[in-house]
Amino acid sequence: MDPRINPYAPGAGYPPPELAGRDDIVERASIALNRIKAGRPSRSMIFYGLRGVGKTVLLNKVRLDAEAQEIATVHIEAPEGKSLPAALLPSLRSTLIKLSRMEAMKAGFSGVLRTVSGLARALKIKYEDIEIGLDGGDDGPGGTGDLETDLVDLLDTVGRAAKAQKTAIIILIDELQYIREEQLGSLIAALHRANQNQLPVALFAAGLPQLLGLAGRARSYAERLFEYVPIDQLDEEAARLALCRPAERENVAFAEGAVAEIIQQTHGYPYFLQEWGKHSWDLARSSPITQQDAEAATAAALAELDASFFRVRFDRLTPAEKRYLRAMAELGAGPHRSGDIAEKLGRPVTTVAPTRNSLIAKGMLYSPSHGDTAFTVPLFDGFMKRIMAFPF
Ligand SMILES: Nc1ncnc2c1ncn2[C@@H]1O[C@H](COP(=O)(O)OP(=O)(O)OP(=O)(O)O)[C@@H](O)[C@H]1O
Ligand SMILES: [Mg+2]
C-alpha cells in the first residue's frame, strides 16, 4: 500500500500514531505535575524499562503536559561519558534565559541566571567538559566547586524563584542510568532538600532497569523520593490497539491472523510493533493486511533490525562481550542465572564477572534480581543466534 501515508513511526522517541496502553501512567504524571505546581507534596517520577518500550515518548509527553500547564522544563539526555553538570547547566541556562525574557517572569529569574553562570565557573575546575560560565558578562556569585553543595544551592535558588512566580520547574532526564553514581547522588540530595523546603522542583526521568539499583546505592532515601514506574511491553489488548488503530484511521484493516502473527513476533514491544506495522503496510497490496503479509513483514523487519537496531549495539562490543551474550542467548530469552551463563562459556563465574559488569555499564544487560542476568534489548537473544555461531 502507499508508503506515503504509512502511519507507523518506528524510531527512538518518535511519537507513536497511537499511544496505546499508557493512559494510566499519563494521568498519574499529569496529577503529579499539577500537585507540584500547586506546591503540594508529590514525588518525582522515574520511568524504567527495556529498550524500545516507550520511555522517551512518555518523557516527551510529560514535557508537553508540563508546558501546557505553564511549568518550566529543563530537558536533557544523559550522554555516556559526559558529566551531569556539563549536560544540565547549559540546558537549565537556556530555560532561564527564556523565562527571564518573559515579561511576567523577568523579575524572578534574571538573578538566577547569574547564579548558574557562577556555579558553572566554579564547577568547571572539576568538570572540565562544562561549556558555559566563562563567557564574562553575567558575573554571578561563585559556587563552591563541590557538586552536591552547588546543586543543593542551585535547586534552592531556582525553586524559590519558581515559587515566587507561581510556577514550577521540572527537570527531565532521559537515559538516567548513564549518570555516574556520585553525580546522581548529588542530584538526589539536591532534590531531597528542595522537597523538604516545599519548593516546586521535581525530576521526571527515564532509563534502563539498572537505574533502580544505581539510585538506591547513590542515596538510600531515593526510593522514598521517587515513584518508580515500570514501563513494560504492551498487553495483548494494547498491542492490538497500537497496531490496528493507526491503520483504521486510513480505512485499512488487519486480518486476525496478521494481528496474531505480529503480536507473537513482537511480544507487544512498542518499537517492534511500529516496525512490523510499517513493513506490513508497505508489503500488503490492499486492505485487509493478511497473515501472509505479516509473515513477509517478519522477514523484512528482522532483516532491517539485524542491519541497524541490533547491529549498532553489537558493533560496540568487545570480542569477550560478544561471546558472553552469545552464550547467554544459547540459554534463551532469559533472565538467566549468572552461573549458568558462565557454565555455557566453560569458565568460572568470577573470571567472567568483569565482562558482565562492562555489559551492564554499556546498558546491554541488567540484573533483575541478585545473581540473575537479562538482556535490556528485547529479542537480542534471537539476533545473537543469527549473527554468531555457537560454540565459538
Ligand atoms: N504506547 C505506545 N504505543 C505504540 N507505540 C509506542 C508506544 N510507546 C512508544 N511507541 C513507539 O515505540 C518506539 C520506541 O519508543 P521510545 O523511543 O520512547 O522507547 P524507549 O523506551 O525510550 O527506548 P530506548 O530505551 O531505546 O531509548 C517509537 O517508535 C514509538 O513511536
Ligand atoms: Mg529512549
Coordinates of C-alpha atoms and ligand atoms in Angstrom, one line a residue:
M1 CA 0.0 0.0 0.0
D2 CA 1.0 3.6 -0.4
P3 CA 4.1 4.2 1.7
R4 CA 3.4 7.9 1.6
I5 CA 0.6 7.5 4.0
N6 CA 2.1 4.7 6.1
P7 CA 1.1 5.8 9.6
Y8 CA 3.7 3.9 11.7
A9 CA 6.6 5.6 13.4
P10 CA 9.5 3.3 14.3
G11 CA 12.3 5.3 15.7
A12 CA 13.9 6.5 19.0
G13 CA 11.4 8.8 20.7
Y14 CA 9.1 9.2 17.7
P15 CA 5.6 10.0 18.9
P16 CA 3.6 6.9 18.0
P17 CA 0.4 7.3 15.9
E18 CA -1.5 5.7 18.9
L19 CA 0.0 5.9 22.4
A20 CA -1.6 2.6 23.4
G21 CA -1.8 1.3 27.0
R22 CA -0.3 4.2 28.8
D23 CA -3.4 6.2 29.8
D24 CA -3.0 5.4 33.5
I25 CA 0.7 6.5 33.5
V26 CA 0.0 9.7 31.6
E27 CA -2.8 10.5 34.1
R28 CA -0.5 9.8 37.1
A29 CA 2.2 12.1 35.7
S30 CA -0.4 14.8 35.0
I31 CA -1.6 14.7 38.6
A32 CA 2.0 14.9 39.8
L33 CA 2.7 17.9 37.7
N34 CA -0.5 19.6 38.9
R35 CA 0.4 19.0 42.5
I36 CA 4.0 20.2 42.1
K37 CA 2.8 23.4 40.5
A38 CA 0.3 23.9 43.3
G39 CA 3.1 23.5 45.9
R40 CA 1.6 20.2 47.2
P41 CA 3.9 17.3 48.0
S42 CA 4.5 15.0 45.2
R43 CA 7.2 12.5 44.4
S44 CA 9.5 12.7 41.3
M45 CA 8.7 10.0 38.8
I46 CA 11.1 7.6 37.2
F47 CA 10.1 5.5 34.1
Y48 CA 12.2 2.4 33.8
G49 CA 12.1 -0.4 31.3
L50 CA 13.9 -2.2 28.5
R51 CA 15.0 -0.7 25.2
G52 CA 12.1 0.4 22.9
V53 CA 9.2 0.2 25.4
G54 CA 8.4 3.9 25.0
K55 CA 10.1 5.7 27.9
T56 CA 11.4 8.6 25.8
V57 CA 7.9 9.0 24.3
L58 CA 6.4 9.2 27.8
L59 CA 9.0 11.7 29.0
N60 CA 8.3 13.9 25.9
K61 CA 4.6 13.6 26.7
V62 CA 5.2 14.8 30.3
R63 CA 7.2 17.7 28.9
L64 CA 4.4 18.8 26.7
D65 CA 1.9 18.4 29.5
A66 CA 4.1 20.5 31.8
E67 CA 4.5 23.2 29.2
A68 CA 0.7 23.3 28.7
Q69 CA 0.4 23.8 32.5
E70 CA 3.0 26.7 32.2
I71 CA 5.6 24.8 34.1
A72 CA 9.2 25.5 33.1
T73 CA 11.1 22.4 31.9
V74 CA 14.7 21.6 31.6
H75 CA 15.2 18.6 29.3
I76 CA 18.4 16.6 28.9
E77 CA 19.6 13.3 27.7
A78 CA 22.4 12.0 29.9
P79 CA 25.1 11.2 27.4
E80 CA 27.5 8.4 28.1
G81 CA 30.8 9.8 29.3
K82 CA 29.7 13.4 29.9
S83 CA 29.3 14.8 33.4
L84 CA 25.9 15.7 34.9
P85 CA 26.7 19.4 35.3
A86 CA 28.0 19.6 31.7
A87 CA 24.7 18.3 30.5
L88 CA 22.4 20.0 33.0
L89 CA 23.8 23.6 33.3
P90 CA 23.6 24.7 29.6
S91 CA 20.0 23.4 29.4
L92 CA 19.0 25.0 32.6
R93 CA 20.6 28.2 31.5
S94 CA 18.6 28.3 28.2
T95 CA 15.4 27.6 30.1
L96 CA 16.2 30.5 32.5
I97 CA 17.1 32.8 29.6
K98 CA 13.6 32.1 28.1
L99 CA 11.9 32.8 31.4
S100 CA 13.9 36.0 32.1
R101 CA 12.7 37.3 28.7
M102 CA 9.1 36.7 29.5
E103 CA 7.7 40.0 30.9
A104 CA 5.7 38.2 33.7
M105 CA 8.7 36.1 34.9
K106 CA 11.5 38.5 34.3
A107 CA 11.9 39.8 37.8
G108 CA 12.1 36.4 39.3
F109 CA 14.6 34.7 37.0
S110 CA 17.2 37.2 35.9
G111 CA 19.2 36.8 39.1
V112 CA 19.0 33.0 39.0
L113 CA 20.7 33.1 35.6
R114 CA 23.7 34.8 37.2
T115 CA 23.8 32.1 39.9
V116 CA 24.0 29.4 37.2
S117 CA 26.9 31.1 35.5
G118 CA 28.7 31.5 38.8
L119 CA 28.2 27.8 39.7
A120 CA 29.3 26.7 36.2
R121 CA 32.5 28.6 36.6
A122 CA 33.3 27.0 40.0
L123 CA 32.3 23.5 38.8
K124 CA 34.3 23.8 35.7
I125 CA 37.5 23.3 37.6
K126 CA 36.5 19.7 38.4
Y127 CA 34.2 19.0 35.4
E128 CA 36.2 20.3 32.5
D129 CA 33.5 19.3 30.0
I130 CA 31.2 22.2 31.1
E131 CA 30.9 24.6 28.3
I132 CA 29.3 27.6 29.8
G133 CA 30.2 30.1 32.6
L134 CA 33.4 31.5 31.2
D135 CA 31.6 34.0 28.9
G136 CA 32.1 37.0 31.1
G137 CA 29.0 39.2 31.1
D138 CA 26.9 37.7 33.8
D139 CA 29.2 37.6 36.7
G140 CA 27.2 35.7 39.3
P141 CA 28.3 34.8 42.8
G142 CA 30.7 31.9 42.6
G143 CA 29.8 28.4 43.7
T144 CA 32.0 26.2 46.0
G145 CA 33.0 23.8 43.2
D146 CA 31.6 20.9 45.2
L147 CA 28.8 19.3 43.1
E148 CA 26.5 18.4 45.9
T149 CA 26.7 21.8 47.7
D150 CA 26.3 23.7 44.5
L151 CA 23.4 21.6 43.2
V152 CA 21.6 22.0 46.5
D153 CA 22.1 25.7 46.3
L154 CA 21.1 25.8 42.6
L155 CA 17.8 23.9 43.0
D156 CA 17.1 26.0 46.1
T157 CA 17.6 29.3 44.2
V158 CA 15.7 28.0 41.1
G159 CA 12.9 26.6 43.3
R160 CA 12.4 29.8 45.3
A161 CA 12.3 31.8 42.1
A162 CA 9.7 29.5 40.6
K163 CA 7.6 29.6 43.7
A164 CA 7.7 33.3 43.8
Q165 CA 6.5 33.4 40.2
K166 CA 3.8 30.8 41.0
T167 CA 5.2 28.3 38.6
A168 CA 7.3 25.2 39.0
I169 CA 10.4 23.8 37.4
I170 CA 10.8 20.2 36.3
I171 CA 14.0 18.6 35.2
L172 CA 13.6 15.8 32.6
I173 CA 16.5 13.4 32.2
D174 CA 16.5 10.6 29.7
E175 CA 18.9 7.7 29.9
L176 CA 19.4 8.4 33.6
Q177 CA 21.4 5.2 34.0
Y178 CA 24.4 6.8 32.3
I179 CA 24.9 9.4 35.1
R180 CA 27.8 8.5 37.3
E181 CA 26.7 7.2 40.7
E182 CA 28.3 10.0 42.8
Q183 CA 26.8 12.7 40.5
L184 CA 23.4 11.1 40.6
G185 CA 23.8 11.1 44.4
S186 CA 24.4 14.8 44.4
L187 CA 21.3 15.4 42.3
I188 CA 19.2 13.2 44.5
A189 CA 20.4 15.1 47.6
A190 CA 19.6 18.5 45.9
L191 CA 16.1 17.3 45.0
H192 CA 15.6 15.9 48.6
R193 CA 16.5 19.3 50.0
A194 CA 14.1 21.2 47.6
N195 CA 11.4 18.7 48.6
Q196 CA 11.9 19.3 52.3
N197 CA 11.7 23.0 51.7
Q198 CA 8.5 22.5 49.8
L199 CA 9.8 24.1 46.6
P200 CA 8.2 23.3 43.3
V201 CA 11.1 21.4 41.8
A202 CA 10.9 17.8 40.6
L203 CA 12.6 15.3 38.4
F204 CA 11.0 13.2 35.7
A205 CA 13.5 10.7 34.4
A206 CA 13.7 7.6 32.2
G207 CA 16.2 4.8 31.8
L208 CA 17.1 1.2 31.9
P209 CA 16.1 -1.1 34.8
Q210 CA 19.7 -0.8 36.3
L211 CA 19.0 2.7 37.4
L212 CA 16.9 1.5 40.3
G213 CA 19.9 -0.1 41.9
L214 CA 22.0 2.9 40.9
A215 CA 19.8 5.4 42.6
G216 CA 19.3 3.3 45.7
R217 CA 23.1 2.9 46.1
A218 CA 23.7 6.6 45.4
R219 CA 21.3 7.6 48.2
S220 CA 19.4 5.2 50.4
Y221 CA 16.4 7.6 50.6
A222 CA 16.0 7.6 46.8
E223 CA 13.1 5.2 47.0
R224 CA 11.1 7.5 49.1
L225 CA 11.8 10.5 47.0
F226 CA 10.9 8.8 43.7
E227 CA 8.0 7.0 42.3
Y228 CA 9.4 4.2 40.2
V229 CA 7.1 3.4 37.3
P230 CA 7.8 0.2 35.3
I231 CA 7.2 0.6 31.6
D232 CA 6.6 -2.8 30.2
Q233 CA 5.7 -4.3 26.8
L234 CA 2.0 -3.8 25.9
D235 CA -0.5 -6.4 26.8
E236 CA -2.5 -8.1 24.0
E237 CA -5.3 -5.6 24.0
A238 CA -3.0 -2.5 24.0
A239 CA -0.7 -4.1 21.4
R240 CA -3.7 -4.7 19.2
L241 CA -4.7 -1.0 19.5
A242 CA -1.2 0.2 18.8
L243 CA -1.2 -1.9 15.6
C244 CA -4.8 -1.6 14.3
R245 CA -5.9 2.0 15.3
P246 CA -3.5 3.9 13.1
A247 CA -4.5 1.7 10.1
E248 CA -8.2 2.0 10.8
R249 CA -7.9 5.8 10.5
E250 CA -6.8 5.2 6.9
N251 CA -9.6 2.7 6.4
V252 CA -7.2 -0.3 6.4
A253 CA -7.8 -3.4 8.5
F254 CA -5.6 -6.2 9.7
A255 CA -6.9 -9.8 9.3
E256 CA -7.0 -11.7 12.6
G257 CA -4.1 -14.0 11.5
A258 CA -1.9 -10.9 10.8
V259 CA -2.6 -9.5 14.2
A260 CA -1.7 -12.8 15.9
E261 CA 1.5 -13.2 13.9
I262 CA 2.6 -9.6 14.8
I263 CA 1.8 -9.9 18.4
Q264 CA 3.6 -13.2 18.6
Q265 CA 6.7 -11.9 16.9
T266 CA 7.0 -8.6 18.7
H267 CA 5.9 -9.8 22.2
G268 CA 4.0 -6.5 22.4
Y269 CA 7.2 -4.4 22.4
P270 CA 6.1 -0.9 21.2
Y271 CA 9.2 -0.3 19.0
F272 CA 8.8 -3.6 17.3
L273 CA 5.0 -3.1 16.8
Q274 CA 5.9 0.1 14.9
E275 CA 8.4 -1.8 12.7
W276 CA 6.1 -4.6 12.0
G277 CA 3.2 -2.2 11.3
K278 CA 5.3 -0.3 8.9
H279 CA 6.6 -3.3 7.0
S280 CA 3.1 -5.0 6.9
W281 CA 1.6 -1.8 5.4
D282 CA 4.3 -1.4 2.8
L283 CA 4.2 -5.1 1.8
A284 CA 0.4 -5.5 1.6
R285 CA -1.3 -4.9 -1.7
S286 CA -4.6 -3.9 -0.3
S287 CA -6.8 -4.0 2.9
P288 CA -7.1 -6.2 4.8
I289 CA -3.5 -6.9 5.6
T290 CA -3.3 -10.7 5.6
Q291 CA -1.4 -13.2 7.7
Q292 CA 0.9 -13.8 4.7
D293 CA 1.7 -10.1 4.5
A294 CA 2.5 -10.1 8.2
E295 CA 4.8 -13.1 7.8
A296 CA 6.6 -11.4 4.9
A297 CA 6.9 -8.3 7.3
T298 CA 8.5 -10.5 9.9
A299 CA 11.3 -11.4 7.5
A300 CA 11.7 -7.8 6.3
A301 CA 11.6 -6.3 9.8
L302 CA 14.1 -8.8 11.2
A303 CA 16.5 -8.2 8.3
E304 CA 16.3 -4.4 8.9
L305 CA 16.7 -4.7 12.7
D306 CA 19.7 -7.0 12.2
A307 CA 21.3 -4.4 10.0
S308 CA 20.6 -1.4 12.2
F309 CA 18.9 -1.5 15.7
F310 CA 20.7 -4.7 16.8
R311 CA 23.8 -4.2 14.7
V312 CA 24.8 -0.8 16.2
R313 CA 24.7 -2.3 19.6
F314 CA 26.6 -5.4 18.6
D315 CA 29.4 -3.2 17.0
R316 CA 30.1 -1.5 20.3
L317 CA 31.0 -4.8 22.0
T318 CA 34.4 -6.3 22.6
P319 CA 35.0 -9.9 21.5
A320 CA 34.7 -11.1 25.1
E321 CA 31.4 -9.3 25.5
K322 CA 30.1 -10.8 22.3
R323 CA 30.9 -14.3 23.5
Y324 CA 29.2 -13.6 26.8
L325 CA 26.0 -12.5 25.1
R326 CA 26.1 -15.4 22.6
A327 CA 26.5 -18.0 25.4
M328 CA 23.6 -16.3 27.2
A329 CA 21.4 -16.4 24.0
E330 CA 22.0 -20.1 23.8
L331 CA 20.1 -20.4 27.1
G332 CA 17.1 -18.5 25.6
A333 CA 15.4 -15.1 26.2
G334 CA 16.2 -15.1 30.0
P335 CA 16.7 -13.9 32.7
H336 CA 19.4 -16.5 33.4
R337 CA 21.5 -17.4 36.4
S338 CA 25.0 -15.9 36.0
G339 CA 26.4 -19.3 37.0
D340 CA 24.6 -20.9 34.1
I341 CA 26.0 -18.4 31.6
A342 CA 29.5 -19.0 32.9
E343 CA 29.0 -22.7 32.6
K344 CA 27.9 -22.3 29.0
L345 CA 31.1 -20.3 28.4
G346 CA 33.1 -23.1 30.2
R347 CA 34.6 -20.5 32.6
P348 CA 34.3 -19.9 36.4
V349 CA 31.8 -17.2 37.3
T350 CA 34.4 -15.0 38.9
T351 CA 36.5 -14.7 35.7
V352 CA 33.6 -13.6 33.6
A353 CA 32.2 -11.2 36.1
P354 CA 34.2 -8.2 34.7
T355 CA 32.6 -8.9 31.3
R356 CA 29.2 -9.0 32.8
N357 CA 29.8 -5.7 34.6
S358 CA 31.0 -3.9 31.5
L359 CA 27.9 -5.1 29.6
I360 CA 25.8 -3.7 32.4
A361 CA 27.7 -0.4 32.2
K362 CA 27.1 -0.3 28.5
G363 CA 23.4 -0.8 29.0
M364 CA 23.2 -4.2 27.3
L365 CA 22.4 -6.2 30.4
Y366 CA 20.8 -5.7 33.8
S367 CA 20.3 -7.8 36.9
P368 CA 16.6 -8.2 37.6
S369 CA 17.4 -9.9 40.9
H370 CA 20.6 -11.0 42.7
G371 CA 22.6 -13.5 40.6
D372 CA 20.3 -13.1 37.6
T373 CA 21.2 -11.6 34.3
A374 CA 18.9 -10.4 31.5
F375 CA 19.1 -8.6 28.2
T376 CA 18.0 -4.9 28.1
V377 CA 17.3 -5.2 24.4
P378 CA 14.2 -7.3 23.7
L379 CA 14.7 -10.1 21.2
F380 CA 18.5 -9.7 21.4
D381 CA 18.9 -13.4 22.0
G382 CA 17.5 -14.2 18.6
F383 CA 19.8 -11.7 16.9
M384 CA 22.9 -13.1 18.7
K385 CA 22.0 -16.6 17.4
R386 CA 21.6 -15.3 13.8
I387 CA 24.8 -13.4 13.8
M388 CA 27.2 -15.7 15.7
A389 CA 27.8 -19.4 15.6
F390 CA 28.0 -21.4 18.9
P391 CA 30.1 -23.0 20.2
F392 CA 32.7 -20.5 19.1
Ligands
LIG1 N1 2.5 3.2 24.0 C1 2.9 3.1 22.7 N2 2.1 2.6 21.7 C2 2.6 2.4 20.5 N3 3.9 2.7 20.1 C3 4.7 3.2 21.0 C4 4.3 3.4 22.4 N4 5.3 3.9 23.1 C5 6.3 4.0 22.2 N5 6.0 3.6 21.0 C6 6.9 3.6 19.8 O1 8.0 2.7 20.2 C7 9.2 3.2 19.7 C8 10.2 3.4 20.8 O2 9.8 4.4 21.7 P1 10.9 5.2 22.7 O3 12.0 5.7 21.8 O4 10.1 6.1 23.5 O5 11.4 3.9 23.5 P2 12.5 3.9 24.7 O6 11.9 3.1 25.8 O7 12.8 5.3 25.0 O8 13.7 3.2 24.1 P3 15.3 3.3 24.4 O9 15.5 2.6 25.7 O10 15.9 2.6 23.3 O11 15.6 4.7 24.4 C9 8.9 4.5 19.0 O12 8.8 4.2 17.6 C10 7.5 4.9 19.5 O13 6.7 5.5 18.4
MG2 MG 14.6 6.3 24.9

